[in-house]
mmCIF file of C-alpha atoms (C1' of nucleotides) in Angstrom:
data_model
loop_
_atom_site.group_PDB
_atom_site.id
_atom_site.type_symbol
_atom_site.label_atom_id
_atom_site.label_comp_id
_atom_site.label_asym_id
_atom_site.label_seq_id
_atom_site.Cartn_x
_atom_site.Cartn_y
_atom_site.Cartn_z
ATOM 1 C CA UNK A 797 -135.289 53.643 186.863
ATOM 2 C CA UNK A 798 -134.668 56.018 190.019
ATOM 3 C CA UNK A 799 -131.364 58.278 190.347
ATOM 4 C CA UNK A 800 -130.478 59.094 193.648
ATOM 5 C CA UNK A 801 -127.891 61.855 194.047
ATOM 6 C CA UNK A 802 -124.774 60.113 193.300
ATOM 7 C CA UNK A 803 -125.883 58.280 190.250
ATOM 8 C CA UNK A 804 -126.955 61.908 189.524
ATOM 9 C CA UNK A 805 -123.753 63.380 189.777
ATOM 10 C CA UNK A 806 -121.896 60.302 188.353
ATOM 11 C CA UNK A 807 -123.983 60.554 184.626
ATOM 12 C CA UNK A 808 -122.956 64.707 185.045
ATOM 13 C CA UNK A 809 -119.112 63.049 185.072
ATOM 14 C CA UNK A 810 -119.493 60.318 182.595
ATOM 15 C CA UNK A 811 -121.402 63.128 180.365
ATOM 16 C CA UNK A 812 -118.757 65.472 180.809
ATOM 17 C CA UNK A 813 -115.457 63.067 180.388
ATOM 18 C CA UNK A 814 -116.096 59.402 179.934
ATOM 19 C CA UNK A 815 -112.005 58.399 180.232
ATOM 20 C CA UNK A 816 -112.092 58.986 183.948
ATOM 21 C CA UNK A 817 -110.849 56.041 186.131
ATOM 22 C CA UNK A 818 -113.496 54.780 188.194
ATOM 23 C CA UNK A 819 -110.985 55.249 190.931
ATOM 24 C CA UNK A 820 -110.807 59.200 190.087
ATOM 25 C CA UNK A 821 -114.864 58.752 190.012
ATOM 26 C CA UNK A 822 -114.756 57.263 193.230
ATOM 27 C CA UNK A 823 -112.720 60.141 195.269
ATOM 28 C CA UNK A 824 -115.079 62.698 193.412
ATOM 29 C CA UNK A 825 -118.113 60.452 194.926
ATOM 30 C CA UNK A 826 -116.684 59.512 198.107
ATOM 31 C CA UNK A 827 -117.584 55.874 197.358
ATOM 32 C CA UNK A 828 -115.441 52.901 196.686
ATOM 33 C CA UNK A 829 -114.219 51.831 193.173
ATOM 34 C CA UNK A 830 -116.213 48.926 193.232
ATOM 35 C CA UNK A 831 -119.504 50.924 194.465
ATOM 36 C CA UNK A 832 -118.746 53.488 191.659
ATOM 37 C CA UNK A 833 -117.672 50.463 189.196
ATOM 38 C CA UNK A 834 -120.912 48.495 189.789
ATOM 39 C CA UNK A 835 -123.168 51.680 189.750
ATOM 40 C CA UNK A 836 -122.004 52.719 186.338
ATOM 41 C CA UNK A 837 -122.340 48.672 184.893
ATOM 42 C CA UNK A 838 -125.935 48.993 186.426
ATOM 43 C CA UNK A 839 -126.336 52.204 184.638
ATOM 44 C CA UNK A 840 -125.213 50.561 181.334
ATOM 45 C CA UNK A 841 -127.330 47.409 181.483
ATOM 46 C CA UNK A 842 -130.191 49.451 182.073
ATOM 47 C CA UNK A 843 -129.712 51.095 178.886
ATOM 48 C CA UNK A 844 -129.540 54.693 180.749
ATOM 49 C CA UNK A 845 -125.851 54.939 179.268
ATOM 50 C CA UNK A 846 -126.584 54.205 175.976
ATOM 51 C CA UNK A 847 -122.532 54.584 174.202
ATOM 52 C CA UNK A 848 -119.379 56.183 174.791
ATOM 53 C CA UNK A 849 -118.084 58.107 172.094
ATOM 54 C CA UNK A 850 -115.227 60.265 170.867
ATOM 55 C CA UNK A 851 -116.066 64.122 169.874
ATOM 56 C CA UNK A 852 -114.571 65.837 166.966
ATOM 57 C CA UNK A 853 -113.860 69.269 166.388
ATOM 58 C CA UNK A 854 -115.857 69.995 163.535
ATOM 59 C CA UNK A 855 -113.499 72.756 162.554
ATOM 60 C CA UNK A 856 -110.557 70.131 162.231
ATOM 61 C CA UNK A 857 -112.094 68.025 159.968
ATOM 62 C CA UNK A 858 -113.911 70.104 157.078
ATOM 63 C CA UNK A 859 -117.124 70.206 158.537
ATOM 64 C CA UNK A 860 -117.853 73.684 159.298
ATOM 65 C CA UNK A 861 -120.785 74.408 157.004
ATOM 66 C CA UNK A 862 -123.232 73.581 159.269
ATOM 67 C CA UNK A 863 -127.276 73.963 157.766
ATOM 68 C CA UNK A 864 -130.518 73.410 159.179
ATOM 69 C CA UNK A 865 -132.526 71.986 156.440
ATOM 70 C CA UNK A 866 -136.778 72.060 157.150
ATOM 71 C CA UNK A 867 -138.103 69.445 154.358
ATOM 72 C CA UNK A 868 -141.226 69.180 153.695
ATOM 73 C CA UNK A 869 -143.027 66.199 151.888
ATOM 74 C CA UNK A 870 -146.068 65.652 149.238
ATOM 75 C CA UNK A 871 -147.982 63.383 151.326
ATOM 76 C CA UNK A 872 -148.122 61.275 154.580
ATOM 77 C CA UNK A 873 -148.626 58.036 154.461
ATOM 78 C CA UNK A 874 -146.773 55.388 156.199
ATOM 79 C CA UNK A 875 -144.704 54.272 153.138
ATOM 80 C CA UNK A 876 -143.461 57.344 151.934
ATOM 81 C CA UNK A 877 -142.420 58.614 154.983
ATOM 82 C CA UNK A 878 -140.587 55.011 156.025
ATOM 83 C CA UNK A 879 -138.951 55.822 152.542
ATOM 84 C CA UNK A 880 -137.886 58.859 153.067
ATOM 85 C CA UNK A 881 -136.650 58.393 156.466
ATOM 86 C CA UNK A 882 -134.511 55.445 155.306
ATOM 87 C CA UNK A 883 -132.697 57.356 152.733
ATOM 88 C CA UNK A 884 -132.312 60.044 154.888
ATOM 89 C CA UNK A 885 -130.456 57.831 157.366
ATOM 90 C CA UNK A 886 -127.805 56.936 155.000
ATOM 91 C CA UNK A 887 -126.483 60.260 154.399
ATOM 92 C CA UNK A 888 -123.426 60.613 156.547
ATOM 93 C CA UNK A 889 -123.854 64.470 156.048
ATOM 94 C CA UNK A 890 -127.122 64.250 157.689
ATOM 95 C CA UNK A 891 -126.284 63.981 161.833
ATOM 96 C CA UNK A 892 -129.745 64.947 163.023
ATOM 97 C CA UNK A 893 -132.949 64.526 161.604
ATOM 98 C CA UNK A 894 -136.146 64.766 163.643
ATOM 99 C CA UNK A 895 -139.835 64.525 162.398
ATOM 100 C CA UNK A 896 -141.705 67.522 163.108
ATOM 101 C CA UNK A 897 -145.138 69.045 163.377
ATOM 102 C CA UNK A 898 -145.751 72.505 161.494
ATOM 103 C CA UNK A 899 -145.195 73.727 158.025
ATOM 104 C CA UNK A 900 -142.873 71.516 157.449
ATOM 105 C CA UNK A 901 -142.125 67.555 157.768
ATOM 106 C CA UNK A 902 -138.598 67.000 158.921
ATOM 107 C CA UNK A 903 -135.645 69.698 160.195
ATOM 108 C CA UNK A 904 -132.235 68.085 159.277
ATOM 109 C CA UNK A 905 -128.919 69.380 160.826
ATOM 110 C CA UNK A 906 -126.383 68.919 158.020
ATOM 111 C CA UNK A 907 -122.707 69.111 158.270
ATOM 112 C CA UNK A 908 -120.673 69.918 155.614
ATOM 113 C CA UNK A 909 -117.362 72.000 154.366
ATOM 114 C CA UNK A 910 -118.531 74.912 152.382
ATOM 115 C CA UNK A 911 -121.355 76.370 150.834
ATOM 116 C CA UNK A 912 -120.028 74.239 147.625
ATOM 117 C CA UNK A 913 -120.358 70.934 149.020
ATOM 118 C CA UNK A 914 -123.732 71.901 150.406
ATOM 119 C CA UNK A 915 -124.610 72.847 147.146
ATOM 120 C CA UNK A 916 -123.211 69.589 145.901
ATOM 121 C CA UNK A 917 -125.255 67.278 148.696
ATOM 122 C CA UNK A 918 -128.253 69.320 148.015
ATOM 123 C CA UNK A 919 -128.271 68.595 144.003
ATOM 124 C CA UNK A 920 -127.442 65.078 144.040
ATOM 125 C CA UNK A 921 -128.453 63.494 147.428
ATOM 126 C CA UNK A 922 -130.864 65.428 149.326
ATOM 127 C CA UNK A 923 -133.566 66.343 146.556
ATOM 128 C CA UNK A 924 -132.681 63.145 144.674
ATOM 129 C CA UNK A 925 -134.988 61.471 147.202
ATOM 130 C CA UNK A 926 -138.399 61.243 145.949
ATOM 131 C CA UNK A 927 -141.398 62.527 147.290
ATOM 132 C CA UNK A 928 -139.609 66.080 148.990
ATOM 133 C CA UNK A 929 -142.026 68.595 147.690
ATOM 134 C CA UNK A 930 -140.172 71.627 149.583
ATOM 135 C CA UNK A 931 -137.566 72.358 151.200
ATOM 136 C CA UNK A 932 -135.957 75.165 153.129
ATOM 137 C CA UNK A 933 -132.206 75.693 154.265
ATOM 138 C CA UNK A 934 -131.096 77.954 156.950
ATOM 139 C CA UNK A 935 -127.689 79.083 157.259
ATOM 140 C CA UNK A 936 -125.687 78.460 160.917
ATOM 141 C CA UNK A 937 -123.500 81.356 161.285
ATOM 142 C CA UNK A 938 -122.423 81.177 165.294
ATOM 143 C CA UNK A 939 -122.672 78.250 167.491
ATOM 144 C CA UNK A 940 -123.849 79.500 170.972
ATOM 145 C CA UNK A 941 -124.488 76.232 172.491
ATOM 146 C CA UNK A 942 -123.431 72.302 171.181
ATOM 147 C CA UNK A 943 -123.654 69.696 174.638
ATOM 148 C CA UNK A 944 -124.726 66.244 174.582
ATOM 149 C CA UNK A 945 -125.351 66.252 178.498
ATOM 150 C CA UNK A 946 -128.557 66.298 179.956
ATOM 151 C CA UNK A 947 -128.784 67.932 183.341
ATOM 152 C CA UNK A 948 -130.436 65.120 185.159
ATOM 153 C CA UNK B 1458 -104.003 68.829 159.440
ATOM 154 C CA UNK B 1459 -104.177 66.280 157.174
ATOM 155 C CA UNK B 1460 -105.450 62.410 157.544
ATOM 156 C CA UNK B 1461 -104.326 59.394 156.197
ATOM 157 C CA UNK B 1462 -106.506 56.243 155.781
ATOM 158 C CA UNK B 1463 -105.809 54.588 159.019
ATOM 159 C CA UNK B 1464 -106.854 57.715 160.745
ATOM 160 C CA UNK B 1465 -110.134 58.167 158.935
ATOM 161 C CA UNK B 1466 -110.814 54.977 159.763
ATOM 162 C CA UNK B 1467 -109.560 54.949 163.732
ATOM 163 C CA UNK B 1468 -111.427 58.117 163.970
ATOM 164 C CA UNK B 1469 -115.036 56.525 162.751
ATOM 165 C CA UNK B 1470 -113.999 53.910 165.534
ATOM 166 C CA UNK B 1471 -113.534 55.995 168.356
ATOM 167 C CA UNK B 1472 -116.984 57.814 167.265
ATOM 168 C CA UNK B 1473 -118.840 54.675 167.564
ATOM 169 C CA UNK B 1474 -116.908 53.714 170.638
ATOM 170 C CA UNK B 1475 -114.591 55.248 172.865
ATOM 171 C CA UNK B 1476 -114.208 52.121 174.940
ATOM 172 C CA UNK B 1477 -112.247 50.130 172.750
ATOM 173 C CA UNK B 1478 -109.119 49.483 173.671
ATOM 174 C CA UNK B 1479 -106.278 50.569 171.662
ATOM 175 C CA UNK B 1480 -105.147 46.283 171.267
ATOM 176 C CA UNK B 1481 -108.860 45.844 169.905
ATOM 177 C CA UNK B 1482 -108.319 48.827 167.916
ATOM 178 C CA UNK B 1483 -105.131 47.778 166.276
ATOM 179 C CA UNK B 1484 -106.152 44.464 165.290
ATOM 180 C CA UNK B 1485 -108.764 46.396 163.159
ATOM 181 C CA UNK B 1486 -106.262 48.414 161.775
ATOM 182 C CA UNK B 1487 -103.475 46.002 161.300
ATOM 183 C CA UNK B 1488 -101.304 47.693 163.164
ATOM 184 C CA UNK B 1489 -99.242 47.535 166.191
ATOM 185 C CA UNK B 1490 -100.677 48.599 169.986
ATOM 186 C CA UNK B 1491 -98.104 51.541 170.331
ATOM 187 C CA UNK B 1492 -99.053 52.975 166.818
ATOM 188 C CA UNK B 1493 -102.050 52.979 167.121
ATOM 189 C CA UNK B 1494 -101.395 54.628 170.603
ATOM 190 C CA UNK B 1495 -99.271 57.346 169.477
ATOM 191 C CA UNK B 1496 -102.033 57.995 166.320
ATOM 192 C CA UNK B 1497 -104.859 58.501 169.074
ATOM 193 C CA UNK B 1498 -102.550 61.286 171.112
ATOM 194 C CA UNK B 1499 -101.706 62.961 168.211
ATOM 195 C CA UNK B 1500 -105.273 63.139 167.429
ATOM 196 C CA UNK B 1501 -105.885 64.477 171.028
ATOM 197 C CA UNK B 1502 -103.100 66.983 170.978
ATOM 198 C CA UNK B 1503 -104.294 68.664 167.617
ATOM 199 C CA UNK B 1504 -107.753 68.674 168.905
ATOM 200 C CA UNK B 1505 -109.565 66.717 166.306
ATOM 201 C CA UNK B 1506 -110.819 64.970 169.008
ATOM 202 C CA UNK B 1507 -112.235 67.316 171.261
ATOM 203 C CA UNK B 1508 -113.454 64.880 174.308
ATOM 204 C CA UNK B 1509 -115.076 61.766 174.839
ATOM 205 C CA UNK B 1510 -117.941 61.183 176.597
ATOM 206 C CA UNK B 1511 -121.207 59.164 177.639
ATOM 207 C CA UNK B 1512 -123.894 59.529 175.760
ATOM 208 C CA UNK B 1513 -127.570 58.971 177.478
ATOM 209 C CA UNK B 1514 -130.892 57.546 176.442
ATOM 210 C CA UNK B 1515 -133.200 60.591 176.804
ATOM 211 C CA UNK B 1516 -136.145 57.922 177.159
ATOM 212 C CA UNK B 1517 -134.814 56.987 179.883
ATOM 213 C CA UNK B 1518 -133.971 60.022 182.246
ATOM 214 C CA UNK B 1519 -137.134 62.086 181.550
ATOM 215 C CA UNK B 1520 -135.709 64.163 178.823
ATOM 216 C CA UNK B 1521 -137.850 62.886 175.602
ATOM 217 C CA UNK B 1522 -139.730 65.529 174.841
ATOM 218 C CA UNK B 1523 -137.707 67.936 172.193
ATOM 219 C CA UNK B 1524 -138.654 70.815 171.071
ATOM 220 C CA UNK B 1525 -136.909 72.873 168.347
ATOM 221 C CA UNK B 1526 -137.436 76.404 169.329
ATOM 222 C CA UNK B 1527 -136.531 79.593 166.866
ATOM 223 C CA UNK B 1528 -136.318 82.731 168.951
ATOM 224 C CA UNK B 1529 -135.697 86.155 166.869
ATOM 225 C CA UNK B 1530 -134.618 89.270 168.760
ATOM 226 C CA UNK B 1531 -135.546 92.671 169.128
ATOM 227 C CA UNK B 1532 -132.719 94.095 167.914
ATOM 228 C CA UNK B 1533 -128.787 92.469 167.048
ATOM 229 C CA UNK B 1534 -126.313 94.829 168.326
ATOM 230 C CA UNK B 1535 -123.413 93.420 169.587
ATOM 231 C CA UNK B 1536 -124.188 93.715 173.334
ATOM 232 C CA UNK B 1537 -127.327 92.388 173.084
ATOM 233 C CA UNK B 1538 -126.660 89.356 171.016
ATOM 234 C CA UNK B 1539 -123.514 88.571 173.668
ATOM 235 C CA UNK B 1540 -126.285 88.970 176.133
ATOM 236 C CA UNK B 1541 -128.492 87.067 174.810
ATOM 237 C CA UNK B 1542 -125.879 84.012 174.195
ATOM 238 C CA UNK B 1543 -124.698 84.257 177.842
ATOM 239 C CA UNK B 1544 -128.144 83.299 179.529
ATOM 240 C CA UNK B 1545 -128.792 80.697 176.443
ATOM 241 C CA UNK B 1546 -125.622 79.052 177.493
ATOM 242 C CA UNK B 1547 -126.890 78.615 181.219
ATOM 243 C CA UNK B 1548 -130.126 76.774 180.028
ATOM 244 C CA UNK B 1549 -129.602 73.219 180.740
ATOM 245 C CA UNK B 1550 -132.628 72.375 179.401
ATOM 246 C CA UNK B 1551 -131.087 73.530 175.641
ATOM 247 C CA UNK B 1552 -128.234 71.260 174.318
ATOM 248 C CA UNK B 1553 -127.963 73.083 170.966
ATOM 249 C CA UNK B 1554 -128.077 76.803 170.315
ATOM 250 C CA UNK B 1555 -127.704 77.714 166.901
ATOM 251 C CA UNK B 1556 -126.924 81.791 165.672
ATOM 252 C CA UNK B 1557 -128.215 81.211 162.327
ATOM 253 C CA UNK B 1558 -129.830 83.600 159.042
ATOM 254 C CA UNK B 1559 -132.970 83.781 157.978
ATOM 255 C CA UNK B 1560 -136.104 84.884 159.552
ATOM 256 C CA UNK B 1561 -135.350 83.356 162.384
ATOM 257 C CA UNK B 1562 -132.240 84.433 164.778
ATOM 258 C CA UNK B 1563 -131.690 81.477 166.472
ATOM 259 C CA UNK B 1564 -132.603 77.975 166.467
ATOM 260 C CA UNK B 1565 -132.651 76.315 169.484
ATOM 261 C CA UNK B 1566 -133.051 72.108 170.888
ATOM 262 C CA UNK B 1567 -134.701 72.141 173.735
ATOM 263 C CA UNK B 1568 -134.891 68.913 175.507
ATOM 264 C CA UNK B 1569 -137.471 67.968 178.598
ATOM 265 C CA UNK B 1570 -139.753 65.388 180.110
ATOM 266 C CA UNK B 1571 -142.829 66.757 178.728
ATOM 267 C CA UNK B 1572 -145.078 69.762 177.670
ATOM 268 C CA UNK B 1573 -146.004 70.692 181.163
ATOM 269 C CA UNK B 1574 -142.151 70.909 182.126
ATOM 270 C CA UNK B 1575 -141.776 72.676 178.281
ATOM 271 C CA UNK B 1576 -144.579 75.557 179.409
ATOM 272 C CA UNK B 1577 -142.957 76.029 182.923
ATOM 273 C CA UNK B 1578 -139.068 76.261 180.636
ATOM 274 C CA UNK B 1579 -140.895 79.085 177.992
ATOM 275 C CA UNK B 1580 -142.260 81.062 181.226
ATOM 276 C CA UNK B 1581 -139.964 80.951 183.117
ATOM 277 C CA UNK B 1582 -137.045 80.352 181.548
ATOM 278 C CA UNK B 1583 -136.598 81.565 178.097
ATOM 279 C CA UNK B 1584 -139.223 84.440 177.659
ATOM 280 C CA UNK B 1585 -137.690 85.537 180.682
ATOM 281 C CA UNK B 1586 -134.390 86.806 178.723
ATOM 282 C CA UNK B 1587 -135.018 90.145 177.619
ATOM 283 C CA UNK B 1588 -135.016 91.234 173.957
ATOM 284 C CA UNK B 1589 -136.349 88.254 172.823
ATOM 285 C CA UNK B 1590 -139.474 89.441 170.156
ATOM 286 C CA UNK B 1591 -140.975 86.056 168.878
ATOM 287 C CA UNK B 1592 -140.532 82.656 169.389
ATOM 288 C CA UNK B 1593 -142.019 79.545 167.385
ATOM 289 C CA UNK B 1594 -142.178 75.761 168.419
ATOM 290 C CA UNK B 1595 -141.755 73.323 166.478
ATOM 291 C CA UNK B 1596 -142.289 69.852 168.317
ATOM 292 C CA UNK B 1597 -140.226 66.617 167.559
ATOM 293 C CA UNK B 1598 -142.597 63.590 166.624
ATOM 294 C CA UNK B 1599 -140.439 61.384 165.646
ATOM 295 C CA UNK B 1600 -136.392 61.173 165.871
ATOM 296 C CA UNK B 1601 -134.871 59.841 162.779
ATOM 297 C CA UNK B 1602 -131.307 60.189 163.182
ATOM 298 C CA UNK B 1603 -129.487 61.690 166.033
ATOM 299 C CA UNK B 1604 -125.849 61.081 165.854
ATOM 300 C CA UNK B 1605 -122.349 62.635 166.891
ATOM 301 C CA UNK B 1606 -120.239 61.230 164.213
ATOM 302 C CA UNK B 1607 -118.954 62.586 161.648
ATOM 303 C CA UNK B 1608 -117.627 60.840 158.137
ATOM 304 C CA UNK B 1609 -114.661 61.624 157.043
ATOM 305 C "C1'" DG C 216 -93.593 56.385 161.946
ATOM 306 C "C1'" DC C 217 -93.479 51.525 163.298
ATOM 307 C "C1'" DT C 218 -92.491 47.354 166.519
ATOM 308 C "C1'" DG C 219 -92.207 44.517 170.717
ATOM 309 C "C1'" DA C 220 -91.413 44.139 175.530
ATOM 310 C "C1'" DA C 221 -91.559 45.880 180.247
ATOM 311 C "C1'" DA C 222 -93.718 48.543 184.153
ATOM 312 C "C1'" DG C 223 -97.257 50.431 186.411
ATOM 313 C "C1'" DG C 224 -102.142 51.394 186.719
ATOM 314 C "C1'" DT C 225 -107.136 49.828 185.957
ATOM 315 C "C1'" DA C 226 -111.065 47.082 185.314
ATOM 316 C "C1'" DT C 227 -113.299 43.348 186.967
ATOM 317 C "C1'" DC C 228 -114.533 39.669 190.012
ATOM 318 C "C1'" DC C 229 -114.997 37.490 194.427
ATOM 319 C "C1'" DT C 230 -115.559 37.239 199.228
ATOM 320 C "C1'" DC C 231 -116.994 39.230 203.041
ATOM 321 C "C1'" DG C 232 -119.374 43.123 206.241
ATOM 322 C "C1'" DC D 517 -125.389 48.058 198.902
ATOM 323 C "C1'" DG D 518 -120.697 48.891 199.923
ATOM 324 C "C1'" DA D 519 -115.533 47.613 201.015
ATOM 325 C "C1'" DG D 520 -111.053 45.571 200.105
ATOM 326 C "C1'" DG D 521 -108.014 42.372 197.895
ATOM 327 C "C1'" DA D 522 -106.473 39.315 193.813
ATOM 328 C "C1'" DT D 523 -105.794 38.811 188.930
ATOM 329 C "C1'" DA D 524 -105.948 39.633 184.200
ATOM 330 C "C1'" DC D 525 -105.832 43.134 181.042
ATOM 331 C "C1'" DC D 526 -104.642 47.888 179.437
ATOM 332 C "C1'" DT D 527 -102.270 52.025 178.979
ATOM 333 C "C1'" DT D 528 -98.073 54.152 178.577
ATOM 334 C "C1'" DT D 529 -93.123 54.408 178.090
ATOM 335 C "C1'" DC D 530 -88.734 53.065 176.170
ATOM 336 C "C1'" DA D 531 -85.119 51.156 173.255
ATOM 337 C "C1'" DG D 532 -84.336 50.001 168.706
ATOM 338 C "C1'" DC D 533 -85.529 49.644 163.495
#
DNA sequence: GCTGAAAGGTATCCTCG
DNA sequence: CGAGGATACCTTTCAGC
């Protein structure tokens, strides 16, 4: 699919705050609701807008302890790894988890409390799953940067 | 603050869609419209939820190749870590900037279209922030979970 | 903190340039 | 592709429990 300028700039608004009208949309575009309205359905069936969502503040809610986790796994072959990745997927501590290349297998961005319940999911979910030879945690300490917008 | 039930489970509804509306909402809470209302602005107010926005499909918009990036500095005085952070920030090409321990100083995500556009972001873009001593790539094969919800 | 009803604003559709 | 109007639905407020 091709974005001209104004679909452009209407993902940057949807990215940014997805509870504005379409009529607010529309005076920031200079088009008509219903130009702006059926730009954005068009933009959804075509799977470019995947979801809306509601953020949380981590900090609010006991998930502070945040921990990059690089995992690395005895061997390679299709049905380990479709293993492992659907246990992974389960854990609701786990929001990121992206198959790599390099040392190690898979980097994991776990969310947690404290250092206790990271302890805790590390003991008796994370290396409970078989075939995890290694694995390697490293401690987030500052956030710098956290968007879900792409600049298009 | 503190959460009952109902809000644990309006807030995993709102995470997996914003664009429910509050009568949908309340049917799957058992509860009146206006409750359910007034629980969602109370939520807003105290900033547990933070905003609420569209989230896009990277294949789709030329954004699917990731890269997880861990840059290390030359030195991590305070001026040249805030530094540092400030020109990170302005990177739309990273959506995640993590300060973190270890080797490493920080990990960064790091999403474009492809390698090429990857080579043009590290020479142009990132090696061209000073005090940066090493960097090491570590390319995404495979994504196996990439959510923004949290379970609470 | 909850409910139900009332008022105003929006989303959505349809017809027409 | 875009505009404007009609309608159903939603958000938001208010009085009362």
């Amino acid at each position: 699919m091709n974005f001209d300028n104004i679909d452009k700039k209407l993902l940057e608004l949807l990215q940014a705050d997805a509870k504005k009208t379409t009529k607010e949309l529309s005076q920031k575009l200079n088009l008509s609701v219903t130009a702006v309205y059926e730009r954005i359905k068009k933009l959804e069936r075509e799977g470019v807008i995947s979801s809306y969502v509601a953020l949380l503040n981590r900090a609010k809610i006991d998930k502070n302890f945040v921990v990059l986790c690089h995992v690395k796994l005895v061997k390679h072959n299709k049905e380990l790894i479709a293993q492992f990745e659907n246990e992974i997927v389960k854990l609701t501590e786990v929001l990121e988890c992206f198959h790599v290349s390099g040392d190690y297998d898979y980097i994991l961005k776990i969310c947690v409390k404290d250092m206790e319940a990271y302890r805790e999911f590390m003991v008796t979910k994370l290396t409970s799953i078989e075939h995890i030879v290694s694995t390697h945690s490293t401690f987030m300490i500052g956030e710098v940067k956290n968007t879900t917008a792409y600049k298009l």
